[in-house]
Amino acid sequence: MSRKCQNLCDPVLKSIHDALESYDEVHSKARIDINRQNSVAVRIRIIDPDFRGKDLVDRDSEIWDILSRLSEDVQSQITLLLLLTPQEAKKSFANVEFEHPLESQL
């Protein structure tokens, strides 16, 4: 499993991590990163070659089908859901921000 999660002691990050296990089991080449930006914001990035040929709405629906099972409190903290193929990740400005985030003011 290729997964980076900043701090699994954080109950919100752990619940997201646990929910995405089902996706990871089916998509073994996916890279899933979960990071807390600040006390109220969580960013999720999934880089998966299986997204190739799927439009953004289909990708989003597939992942939110999983994330929608989480509590409203956890869902409300997800501020970025970045769903890219490896090729898209190389060109994505949002991916650059995910890799090198600006320091949060919160």
mmCIF file of N, CA and C in Angstrom:
data_model
loop_
_atom_site.group_PDB
_atom_site.id
_atom_site.type_symbol
_atom_site.label_atom_id
_atom_site.label_comp_id
_atom_site.label_asym_id
_atom_site.label_seq_id
_atom_site.Cartn_x
_atom_site.Cartn_y
_atom_site.Cartn_z
ATOM 1 N N MET A 1 0.846 -1.177 0.000
ATOM 2 C CA MET A 1 0.000 0.000 0.000
ATOM 3 C C MET A 1 0.888 1.236 0.000
ATOM 4 N N SER A 2 0.594 2.146 -0.917
ATOM 5 C CA SER A 2 1.342 3.396 -0.973
ATOM 6 C C SER A 2 0.451 4.494 -0.415
ATOM 7 N N ARG A 3 0.612 4.777 0.836
ATOM 8 C CA ARG A 3 -0.250 5.771 1.459
ATOM 9 C C ARG A 3 0.588 6.614 2.402
ATOM 10 N N LYS A 4 0.388 7.907 2.329
ATOM 11 C CA LYS A 4 1.062 8.815 3.245
ATOM 12 C C LYS A 4 -0.031 9.532 4.021
ATOM 13 N N CYS A 5 0.011 9.422 5.295
ATOM 14 C CA CYS A 5 -0.942 10.126 6.147
ATOM 15 C C CYS A 5 -0.140 10.807 7.227
ATOM 16 N N GLN A 6 -0.296 12.098 7.330
ATOM 17 C CA GLN A 6 0.534 12.914 8.198
ATOM 18 C C GLN A 6 0.556 12.415 9.637
ATOM 19 N N ASN A 7 -0.608 12.115 10.203
ATOM 20 C CA ASN A 7 -0.649 11.752 11.611
ATOM 21 C C ASN A 7 -1.882 10.900 11.878
ATOM 22 N N LEU A 8 -1.687 9.605 11.989
ATOM 23 C CA LEU A 8 -2.824 8.725 12.228
ATOM 24 C C LEU A 8 -3.309 8.784 13.671
ATOM 25 N N CYS A 9 -2.664 9.566 14.521
ATOM 26 C CA CYS A 9 -3.182 9.795 15.865
ATOM 27 C C CYS A 9 -4.347 10.777 15.816
ATOM 28 N N ASP A 10 -4.435 11.544 14.740
ATOM 29 C CA ASP A 10 -5.544 12.473 14.529
ATOM 30 C C ASP A 10 -6.768 11.642 14.138
ATOM 31 N N PRO A 11 -7.847 11.681 14.939
ATOM 32 C CA PRO A 11 -9.000 10.825 14.658
ATOM 33 C C PRO A 11 -9.678 11.106 13.313
ATOM 34 N N VAL A 12 -9.643 12.345 12.865
ATOM 35 C CA VAL A 12 -10.237 12.670 11.568
ATOM 36 C C VAL A 12 -9.419 12.046 10.446
ATOM 37 N N LEU A 13 -8.100 12.213 10.490
ATOM 38 C CA LEU A 13 -7.240 11.620 9.462
ATOM 39 C C LEU A 13 -7.338 10.103 9.485
ATOM 40 N N LYS A 14 -7.410 9.530 10.675
ATOM 41 C CA LYS A 14 -7.529 8.073 10.779
ATOM 42 C C LYS A 14 -8.835 7.586 10.170
ATOM 43 N N SER A 15 -9.929 8.274 10.416
ATOM 44 C CA SER A 15 -11.216 7.834 9.865
ATOM 45 C C SER A 15 -11.223 7.931 8.337
ATOM 46 N N ILE A 16 -10.593 8.972 7.788
ATOM 47 C CA ILE A 16 -10.487 9.090 6.329
ATOM 48 C C ILE A 16 -9.600 7.974 5.789
ATOM 49 N N HIS A 17 -8.477 7.759 6.428
ATOM 50 C CA HIS A 17 -7.552 6.688 6.047
ATOM 51 C C HIS A 17 -8.285 5.347 6.024
ATOM 52 N N ASP A 18 -9.017 5.048 7.091
ATOM 53 C CA ASP A 18 -9.724 3.774 7.185
ATOM 54 C C ASP A 18 -10.793 3.644 6.094
ATOM 55 N N ALA A 19 -11.497 4.733 5.814
ATOM 56 C CA ALA A 19 -12.532 4.698 4.774
ATOM 57 C C ALA A 19 -11.935 4.418 3.404
ATOM 58 N N LEU A 20 -10.766 4.999 3.136
ATOM 59 C CA LEU A 20 -10.148 4.840 1.818
ATOM 60 C C LEU A 20 -9.428 3.499 1.643
ATOM 61 N N GLU A 21 -9.383 2.692 2.691
ATOM 62 C CA GLU A 21 -8.798 1.353 2.583
ATOM 63 C C GLU A 21 -9.503 0.545 1.491
ATOM 64 N N SER A 22 -10.822 0.671 1.405
ATOM 65 C CA SER A 22 -11.572 -0.104 0.411
ATOM 66 C C SER A 22 -11.178 0.291 -1.010
ATOM 67 N N TYR A 23 -10.895 1.569 -1.227
ATOM 68 C CA TYR A 23 -10.438 2.013 -2.545
ATOM 69 C C TYR A 23 -9.039 1.461 -2.814
ATOM 70 N N ASP A 24 -8.187 1.545 -1.825
ATOM 71 C CA ASP A 24 -6.804 1.106 -1.974
ATOM 72 C C ASP A 24 -6.710 -0.393 -2.274
ATOM 73 N N GLU A 25 -7.602 -1.172 -1.697
ATOM 74 C CA GLU A 25 -7.596 -2.616 -1.940
ATOM 75 C C GLU A 25 -7.863 -2.948 -3.398
ATOM 76 N N VAL A 26 -8.698 -2.160 -4.053
ATOM 77 C CA VAL A 26 -9.077 -2.409 -5.443
ATOM 78 C C VAL A 26 -8.120 -1.722 -6.420
ATOM 79 N N HIS A 27 -7.473 -0.655 -5.976
ATOM 80 C CA HIS A 27 -6.595 0.158 -6.833
ATOM 81 C C HIS A 27 -5.183 0.141 -6.253
ATOM 82 N N SER A 28 -4.501 -0.962 -6.440
ATOM 83 C CA SER A 28 -3.204 -1.168 -5.802
ATOM 84 C C SER A 28 -2.112 -0.211 -6.291
ATOM 85 N N LYS A 29 -2.304 0.394 -7.452
ATOM 86 C CA LYS A 29 -1.296 1.328 -7.964
ATOM 87 C C LYS A 29 -1.559 2.767 -7.537
ATOM 88 N N ALA A 30 -2.657 2.972 -6.827
ATOM 89 C CA ALA A 30 -3.008 4.327 -6.391
ATOM 90 C C ALA A 30 -2.083 4.790 -5.276
ATOM 91 N N ARG A 31 -1.786 6.075 -5.300
ATOM 92 C CA ARG A 31 -1.050 6.724 -4.205
ATOM 93 C C ARG A 31 -2.049 7.645 -3.517
ATOM 94 N N ILE A 32 -2.282 7.418 -2.248
ATOM 95 C CA ILE A 32 -3.264 8.189 -1.497
ATOM 96 C C ILE A 32 -2.537 8.956 -0.399
ATOM 97 N N ASP A 33 -2.702 10.264 -0.406
ATOM 98 C CA ASP A 33 -2.087 11.127 0.601
ATOM 99 C C ASP A 33 -3.187 11.897 1.322
ATOM 100 N N ILE A 34 -3.083 11.930 2.646
ATOM 101 C CA ILE A 34 -4.054 12.637 3.476
ATOM 102 C C ILE A 34 -3.263 13.546 4.398
ATOM 103 N N ASN A 35 -3.503 14.836 4.307
ATOM 104 C CA ASN A 35 -2.748 15.803 5.117
ATOM 105 C C ASN A 35 -3.687 16.788 5.787
ATOM 106 N N ARG A 36 -3.372 17.131 7.023
ATOM 107 C CA ARG A 36 -4.113 18.190 7.703
ATOM 108 C C ARG A 36 -3.418 19.509 7.374
ATOM 109 N N GLN A 37 -4.176 20.440 6.806
ATOM 110 C CA GLN A 37 -3.621 21.755 6.477
ATOM 111 C C GLN A 37 -3.605 22.650 7.705
ATOM 112 N N ASN A 38 -4.669 22.592 8.474
ATOM 113 C CA ASN A 38 -4.763 23.336 9.730
ATOM 114 C C ASN A 38 -5.799 22.641 10.607
ATOM 115 N N SER A 39 -6.215 23.266 11.675
ATOM 116 C CA SER A 39 -7.092 22.602 12.645
ATOM 117 C C SER A 39 -8.475 22.262 12.095
ATOM 118 N N VAL A 40 -8.868 22.855 10.975
ATOM 119 C CA VAL A 40 -10.201 22.604 10.434
ATOM 120 C C VAL A 40 -10.192 22.185 8.969
ATOM 121 N N ALA A 41 -9.035 21.911 8.401
ATOM 122 C CA ALA A 41 -8.953 21.600 6.973
ATOM 123 C C ALA A 41 -8.057 20.396 6.707
ATOM 124 N N VAL A 42 -8.610 19.464 5.913
ATOM 125 C CA VAL A 42 -7.881 18.261 5.514
ATOM 126 C C VAL A 42 -7.845 18.213 3.991
ATOM 127 N N ARG A 43 -6.690 17.854 3.475
ATOM 128 C CA ARG A 43 -6.503 17.707 2.028
ATOM 129 C C ARG A 43 -6.256 16.241 1.699
ATOM 130 N N ILE A 44 -6.902 15.790 0.630
ATOM 131 C CA ILE A 44 -6.727 14.413 0.167
ATOM 132 C C ILE A 44 -6.290 14.465 -1.286
ATOM 133 N N ARG A 45 -5.266 13.667 -1.599
ATOM 134 C CA ARG A 45 -4.830 13.542 -2.990
ATOM 135 C C ARG A 45 -4.740 12.058 -3.313
ATOM 136 N N ILE A 46 -5.353 11.708 -4.443
ATOM 137 C CA ILE A 46 -5.238 10.347 -4.943
ATOM 138 C C ILE A 46 -4.684 10.441 -6.364
ATOM 139 N N ILE A 47 -3.530 9.844 -6.560
ATOM 140 C CA ILE A 47 -2.926 9.754 -7.883
ATOM 141 C C ILE A 47 -3.063 8.295 -8.300
ATOM 142 N N ASP A 48 -3.852 8.062 -9.344
ATOM 143 C CA ASP A 48 -4.194 6.695 -9.716
ATOM 144 C C ASP A 48 -4.242 6.556 -11.232
ATOM 145 N N PRO A 49 -3.449 5.649 -11.796
ATOM 146 C CA PRO A 49 -3.518 5.432 -13.246
ATOM 147 C C PRO A 49 -4.899 4.940 -13.696
ATOM 148 N N ASP A 50 -5.670 4.375 -12.773
ATOM 149 C CA ASP A 50 -7.021 3.919 -13.126
ATOM 150 C C ASP A 50 -7.987 5.071 -13.396
ATOM 151 N N PHE A 51 -7.609 6.297 -13.084
ATOM 152 C CA PHE A 51 -8.443 7.454 -13.422
ATOM 153 C C PHE A 51 -8.383 7.777 -14.917
ATOM 154 N N ARG A 52 -7.398 7.236 -15.605
ATOM 155 C CA ARG A 52 -7.242 7.512 -17.032
ATOM 156 C C ARG A 52 -8.542 7.156 -17.765
ATOM 157 N N GLY A 53 -9.035 8.100 -18.553
ATOM 158 C CA GLY A 53 -10.251 7.889 -19.328
ATOM 159 C C GLY A 53 -11.526 8.227 -18.572
ATOM 160 N N LYS A 54 -11.428 8.512 -17.271
ATOM 161 C CA LYS A 54 -12.606 8.901 -16.488
ATOM 162 C C LYS A 54 -12.636 10.419 -16.368
ATOM 163 N N ASP A 55 -13.814 10.999 -16.539
ATOM 164 C CA ASP A 55 -13.889 12.452 -16.364
ATOM 165 C C ASP A 55 -13.901 12.784 -14.869
ATOM 166 N N LEU A 56 -13.735 14.058 -14.567
ATOM 167 C CA LEU A 56 -13.598 14.489 -13.178
ATOM 168 C C LEU A 56 -14.844 14.190 -12.352
ATOM 169 N N VAL A 57 -16.015 14.284 -12.967
ATOM 170 C CA VAL A 57 -17.259 14.008 -12.245
ATOM 171 C C VAL A 57 -17.320 12.544 -11.820
ATOM 172 N N ASP A 58 -16.936 11.640 -12.710
ATOM 173 C CA ASP A 58 -16.941 10.213 -12.372
ATOM 174 C C ASP A 58 -15.927 9.888 -11.281
ATOM 175 N N ARG A 59 -14.761 10.491 -11.360
ATOM 176 C CA ARG A 59 -13.738 10.279 -10.332
ATOM 177 C C ARG A 59 -14.261 10.760 -8.981
ATOM 178 N N ASP A 60 -14.792 11.973 -8.985
ATOM 179 C CA ASP A 60 -15.310 12.592 -7.769
ATOM 180 C C ASP A 60 -16.425 11.739 -7.165
ATOM 181 N N SER A 61 -17.347 11.285 -7.996
ATOM 182 C CA SER A 61 -18.460 10.462 -7.512
ATOM 183 C C SER A 61 -17.964 9.169 -6.885
ATOM 184 N N GLU A 62 -16.988 8.548 -7.523
ATOM 185 C CA GLU A 62 -16.447 7.294 -7.013
ATOM 186 C C GLU A 62 -15.851 7.466 -5.617
ATOM 187 N N ILE A 63 -15.111 8.532 -5.417
ATOM 188 C CA ILE A 63 -14.466 8.743 -4.118
ATOM 189 C C ILE A 63 -15.466 9.232 -3.080
ATOM 190 N N TRP A 64 -16.378 10.128 -3.482
ATOM 191 C CA TRP A 64 -17.362 10.610 -2.513
ATOM 192 C C TRP A 64 -18.351 9.525 -2.113
ATOM 193 N N ASP A 65 -18.550 8.504 -2.934
ATOM 194 C CA ASP A 65 -19.358 7.359 -2.505
ATOM 195 C C ASP A 65 -18.746 6.726 -1.262
ATOM 196 N N ILE A 66 -17.440 6.739 -1.187
ATOM 197 C CA ILE A 66 -16.729 6.204 -0.015
ATOM 198 C C ILE A 66 -16.735 7.214 1.130
ATOM 199 N N LEU A 67 -16.369 8.458 0.827
ATOM 200 C CA LEU A 67 -16.243 9.474 1.874
ATOM 201 C C LEU A 67 -17.585 9.871 2.487
ATOM 202 N N SER A 68 -18.664 9.681 1.746
ATOM 203 C CA SER A 68 -19.985 10.064 2.258
ATOM 204 C C SER A 68 -20.421 9.205 3.439
ATOM 205 N N ARG A 69 -19.744 8.101 3.681
ATOM 206 C CA ARG A 69 -20.047 7.236 4.826
ATOM 207 C C ARG A 69 -19.459 7.785 6.122
ATOM 208 N N LEU A 70 -18.576 8.765 5.994
ATOM 209 C CA LEU A 70 -17.963 9.391 7.167
ATOM 210 C C LEU A 70 -18.945 10.350 7.825
ATOM 211 N N SER A 71 -18.672 10.699 9.069
ATOM 212 C CA SER A 71 -19.543 11.644 9.780
ATOM 213 C C SER A 71 -19.532 13.004 9.082
ATOM 214 N N GLU A 72 -20.558 13.775 9.330
ATOM 215 C CA GLU A 72 -20.628 15.122 8.747
ATOM 216 C C GLU A 72 -19.467 15.982 9.219
ATOM 217 N N ASP A 73 -19.061 15.815 10.468
ATOM 218 C CA ASP A 73 -17.937 16.588 11.001
ATOM 219 C C ASP A 73 -16.667 16.296 10.206
ATOM 220 N N VAL A 74 -16.399 15.031 9.934
ATOM 221 C CA VAL A 74 -15.209 14.662 9.175
ATOM 222 C C VAL A 74 -15.322 15.177 7.747
ATOM 223 N N GLN A 75 -16.466 14.956 7.106
ATOM 224 C CA GLN A 75 -16.654 15.426 5.732
ATOM 225 C C GLN A 75 -16.470 16.935 5.620
ATOM 226 N N SER A 76 -16.932 17.670 6.609
ATOM 227 C CA SER A 76 -16.850 19.134 6.544
ATOM 228 C C SER A 76 -15.411 19.635 6.596
ATOM 229 N N GLN A 77 -14.488 18.807 7.070
ATOM 230 C CA GLN A 77 -13.090 19.217 7.151
ATOM 231 C C GLN A 77 -12.311 18.949 5.865
ATOM 232 N N ILE A 78 -12.909 18.216 4.932
ATOM 233 C CA ILE A 78 -12.229 17.930 3.667
ATOM 234 C C ILE A 78 -12.372 19.159 2.766
ATOM 235 N N THR A 79 -11.280 19.870 2.586
ATOM 236 C CA THR A 79 -11.308 21.108 1.809
ATOM 237 C C THR A 79 -10.717 20.951 0.416
ATOM 238 N N LEU A 80 -9.964 19.874 0.198
ATOM 239 C CA LEU A 80 -9.389 19.621 -1.116
ATOM 240 C C LEU A 80 -9.410 18.128 -1.370
ATOM 241 N N LEU A 81 -9.977 17.754 -2.509
ATOM 242 C CA LEU A 81 -9.954 16.373 -2.962
ATOM 243 C C LEU A 81 -9.397 16.401 -4.368
ATOM 244 N N LEU A 82 -8.150 16.021 -4.490
ATOM 245 C CA LEU A 82 -7.417 16.098 -5.738
ATOM 246 C C LEU A 82 -7.292 14.682 -6.309
ATOM 247 N N LEU A 83 -7.887 14.456 -7.485
ATOM 248 C CA LEU A 83 -7.960 13.127 -8.091
ATOM 249 C C LEU A 83 -7.313 13.183 -9.465
ATOM 250 N N LEU A 84 -6.092 12.647 -9.573
ATOM 251 C CA LEU A 84 -5.289 12.813 -10.776
ATOM 252 C C LEU A 84 -4.705 11.491 -11.265
ATOM 253 N N THR A 85 -4.461 11.434 -12.564
ATOM 254 C CA THR A 85 -3.627 10.369 -13.101
ATOM 255 C C THR A 85 -2.176 10.786 -12.859
ATOM 256 N N PRO A 86 -1.229 9.863 -12.956
ATOM 257 C CA PRO A 86 0.177 10.253 -12.795
ATOM 258 C C PRO A 86 0.604 11.325 -13.805
ATOM 259 N N GLN A 87 0.107 11.251 -15.036
ATOM 260 C CA GLN A 87 0.455 12.243 -16.053
ATOM 261 C C GLN A 87 -0.116 13.613 -15.701
ATOM 262 N N GLU A 88 -1.342 13.650 -15.209
ATOM 263 C CA GLU A 88 -1.955 14.926 -14.813
ATOM 264 C C GLU A 88 -1.231 15.540 -13.616
ATOM 265 N N ALA A 89 -0.747 14.698 -12.724
ATOM 266 C CA ALA A 89 -0.063 15.185 -11.527
ATOM 267 C C ALA A 89 1.187 15.986 -11.880
ATOM 268 N N LYS A 90 1.838 15.620 -12.967
ATOM 269 C CA LYS A 90 3.047 16.323 -13.399
ATOM 270 C C LYS A 90 2.764 17.753 -13.835
ATOM 271 N N LYS A 91 1.524 18.029 -14.275
ATOM 272 C CA LYS A 91 1.181 19.346 -14.826
ATOM 273 C C LYS A 91 0.241 20.148 -13.934
ATOM 274 N N SER A 92 -0.221 19.583 -12.864
ATOM 275 C CA SER A 92 -1.262 20.201 -12.050
ATOM 276 C C SER A 92 -0.695 21.226 -11.071
ATOM 277 N N PHE A 93 -1.218 22.448 -11.143
ATOM 278 C CA PHE A 93 -0.823 23.477 -10.187
ATOM 279 C C PHE A 93 -1.276 23.093 -8.782
ATOM 280 N N ALA A 94 -2.461 22.520 -8.667
ATOM 281 C CA ALA A 94 -2.965 22.100 -7.360
ATOM 282 C C ALA A 94 -2.060 21.029 -6.760
ATOM 283 N N ASN A 95 -1.508 20.170 -7.592
ATOM 284 C CA ASN A 95 -0.594 19.155 -7.095
ATOM 285 C C ASN A 95 0.690 19.786 -6.563
ATOM 286 N N VAL A 96 1.174 20.811 -7.230
ATOM 287 C CA VAL A 96 2.370 21.524 -6.742
ATOM 288 C C VAL A 96 2.070 22.112 -5.366
ATOM 289 N N GLU A 97 0.903 22.708 -5.203
ATOM 290 C CA GLU A 97 0.519 23.270 -3.907
ATOM 291 C C GLU A 97 0.398 22.160 -2.862
ATOM 292 N N PHE A 98 -0.073 20.992 -3.262
ATOM 293 C CA PHE A 98 -0.162 19.869 -2.326
ATOM 294 C C PHE A 98 1.227 19.424 -1.892
ATOM 295 N N GLU A 99 2.160 19.366 -2.830
ATOM 296 C CA GLU A 99 3.535 18.968 -2.526
ATOM 297 C C GLU A 99 4.271 20.000 -1.677
ATOM 298 N N HIS A 100 4.002 21.277 -1.928
ATOM 299 C CA HIS A 100 4.699 22.368 -1.238
ATOM 300 C C HIS A 100 3.657 23.375 -0.740
ATOM 301 N N PRO A 101 2.892 22.996 0.289
ATOM 302 C CA PRO A 101 1.806 23.868 0.733
ATOM 303 C C PRO A 101 2.303 25.155 1.375
ATOM 304 N N LEU A 102 1.534 26.202 1.152
ATOM 305 C CA LEU A 102 1.798 27.450 1.841
ATOM 306 C C LEU A 102 1.380 27.268 3.288
ATOM 307 N N GLU A 103 2.090 27.892 4.189
ATOM 308 C CA GLU A 103 1.764 27.762 5.594
ATOM 309 C C GLU A 103 0.400 28.377 5.888
ATOM 310 N N SER A 104 -0.420 27.627 6.606
ATOM 311 C CA SER A 104 -1.751 28.094 6.957
ATOM 312 C C SER A 104 -1.662 29.199 8.003
ATOM 313 N N GLN A 105 -2.558 30.154 7.923
ATOM 314 C CA GLN A 105 -2.606 31.241 8.895
ATOM 315 C C GLN A 105 -3.491 30.900 10.099
ATOM 316 N N LEU A 106 -4.112 29.715 10.071
ATOM 317 C CA LEU A 106 -4.985 29.295 11.189
ATOM 318 C C LEU A 106 -4.220 28.519 12.228
#
